[in-house]
Amino acid sequence: MVRSLFLLLAALVALPLAAEAQKPIKVGVPMPLSGPPALFGEPATKGAQMYVDEINAKGGVLGRKIELLMRDSKADANEAVRVARELILKENVDFLMGTLTSAEGPAVSVVAKENKIVFIAPIPKTDQLTAADKLHPYVFRVAANTTMEGRSAAEIVAKWPVTKIATIAFDYAYGQDVTRSFVEHIKRLKPGVEIVDQQWPKLGEQDYNPFINAQMAKKPEAVVSSIWGGFFVTFSKQARALGYFDALKYNFIGLGEAASPETTKSMGADYPVGIWGNSYDAFYWEDNPGPHKDYTARLSKYLKDEYPSSWAIQGYIGMAFLAEAIKKAGSTDSDKVAKALLGLTIDTPIGKQTIREKDHQANRGQLYGKTVKDPKYAFPIMKPITYVDPTKFMD
C-alpha cells in the first residue's frame, strides 16, 4: 500500500516535469517587417526560421522544439522595446534574438538586462551595444560592429589615389559610429587625407537632394556612405540623376550592405555600377568555405529563390549560436546560457565564428568588392569579392 502511494506521488511529481520537457523553447524575434527596413529584416527572419526548421527536424535542442515568435519592430526603438516587453511578459519567451537598427538594438538590450534574459543581436552594428559601459551579462552580438566596418572601409579607400574624402551617414548611432571609425583609421593609414565634407541626413530621410548638392559643391574625390537598405535605393537614384557618381569617378563605397544582392536586385539597371559596397553574404561567392556552398543550396531551395538573400545568414547564425549555447549549458536558464555563450566557437556557413568573452562580440567579417555587370545575372555583383577578416580591427 505504502509502495503504491509512493509510486503515485512520484508520478504526480513527474507529470509537470514531463509537460515542461515537451514545451517548445520560445524565442522572441523583434525585427522590422514593414517599410524600407524590411528589405533586410524580412530575409533575416527567414534565415532564422530555416535554422529552426532544420534543427527541429533533427529533434530540436535538449529534446525540445524551438518556436520563433516574430513581431514587427518597424525599425523604431520605442516599438522594438514595446514588442520585446510583450514577448517576455505575455508570451513568456525564453530568449530574444533580433532587431536591425542601431537604435533598436541598444534599446532592447536594456529590456533584456531588466528581465535577465539572453538577447542575441544579429544585425545592429553600433559599438555602443557592447561598449564597456553598456555591456551586461545577457547581450551578445553576431554582427560586425561599427569599428570593424569603418576600419575595413578605411583599409580599402586608403589604397585609392584620392586625398579629399567626404562622408554621408544618417545622424544616429550607426551612422555616427561607423563614420568616426572610418575617419580615425584612414587618418592613421594615410595622414595626408583631408575630410572635406560630412553630411548627416536624419534616419529615414527621403529627400537627399540638398545633401547631395552640398557635398558636390565641396568637390570631394571620394565618398564613404553608410546610407542603408531601401534608403540607399532612394539616395542613389537621386544622386545618379544629379551626376554625383560621375563627378566622383565612382570612387564611392557604400557601407550598410549597399552591394548586397537584395539592393542590387531591387535596383537593377538603376544601380550605380562601378561603386564599391559590402554585404554579409553573396550567393555568387565562389572563393568561400566549403559549408557555404551547401548552405546556399539549402537556402535557395528553402526560399524558392535562385538568387537567395544575403541577410538570411544573420538570422541563421544568430539562432545557431543560441542553440549551441543551450546545448552547452544543458538548460534554457538564461544565466546558464549566457555563461555558455562566453568564448563559444561554432561552425557556421562562413566557417568558425567565436563570441569573445571580454565584449560578447563575434568575429564577424563582411564581403567587400567593386560592383560590375556580369552577363550571368540581370543585376550587378561584386567582383572580385573579398572577405575582410575583422580580427585586426576588433581592438
Coordinates of C-alpha atoms in Angstrom, one line a residue, residues 265 283 296-297 299-309:
K265 CA 18.4 43.1 -57.4
F283 CA 25.2 33.5 -53.3
T296 CA 23.5 28.4 -50.2
A297 CA 21.9 25.5 -52.0
L299 CA 18.7 28.4 -48.6
S300 CA 17.9 28.7 -52.3
K301 CA 15.5 25.7 -52.0
Y302 CA 14.0 27.0 -48.8
L303 CA 13.3 30.4 -50.1
K304 CA 12.4 29.1 -53.6
D305 CA 14.8 31.8 -54.9
E306 CA 17.5 31.0 -57.4
Y307 CA 19.5 34.0 -56.1
P308 CA 18.8 33.8 -52.3
S309 CA 19.1 36.6 -49.7

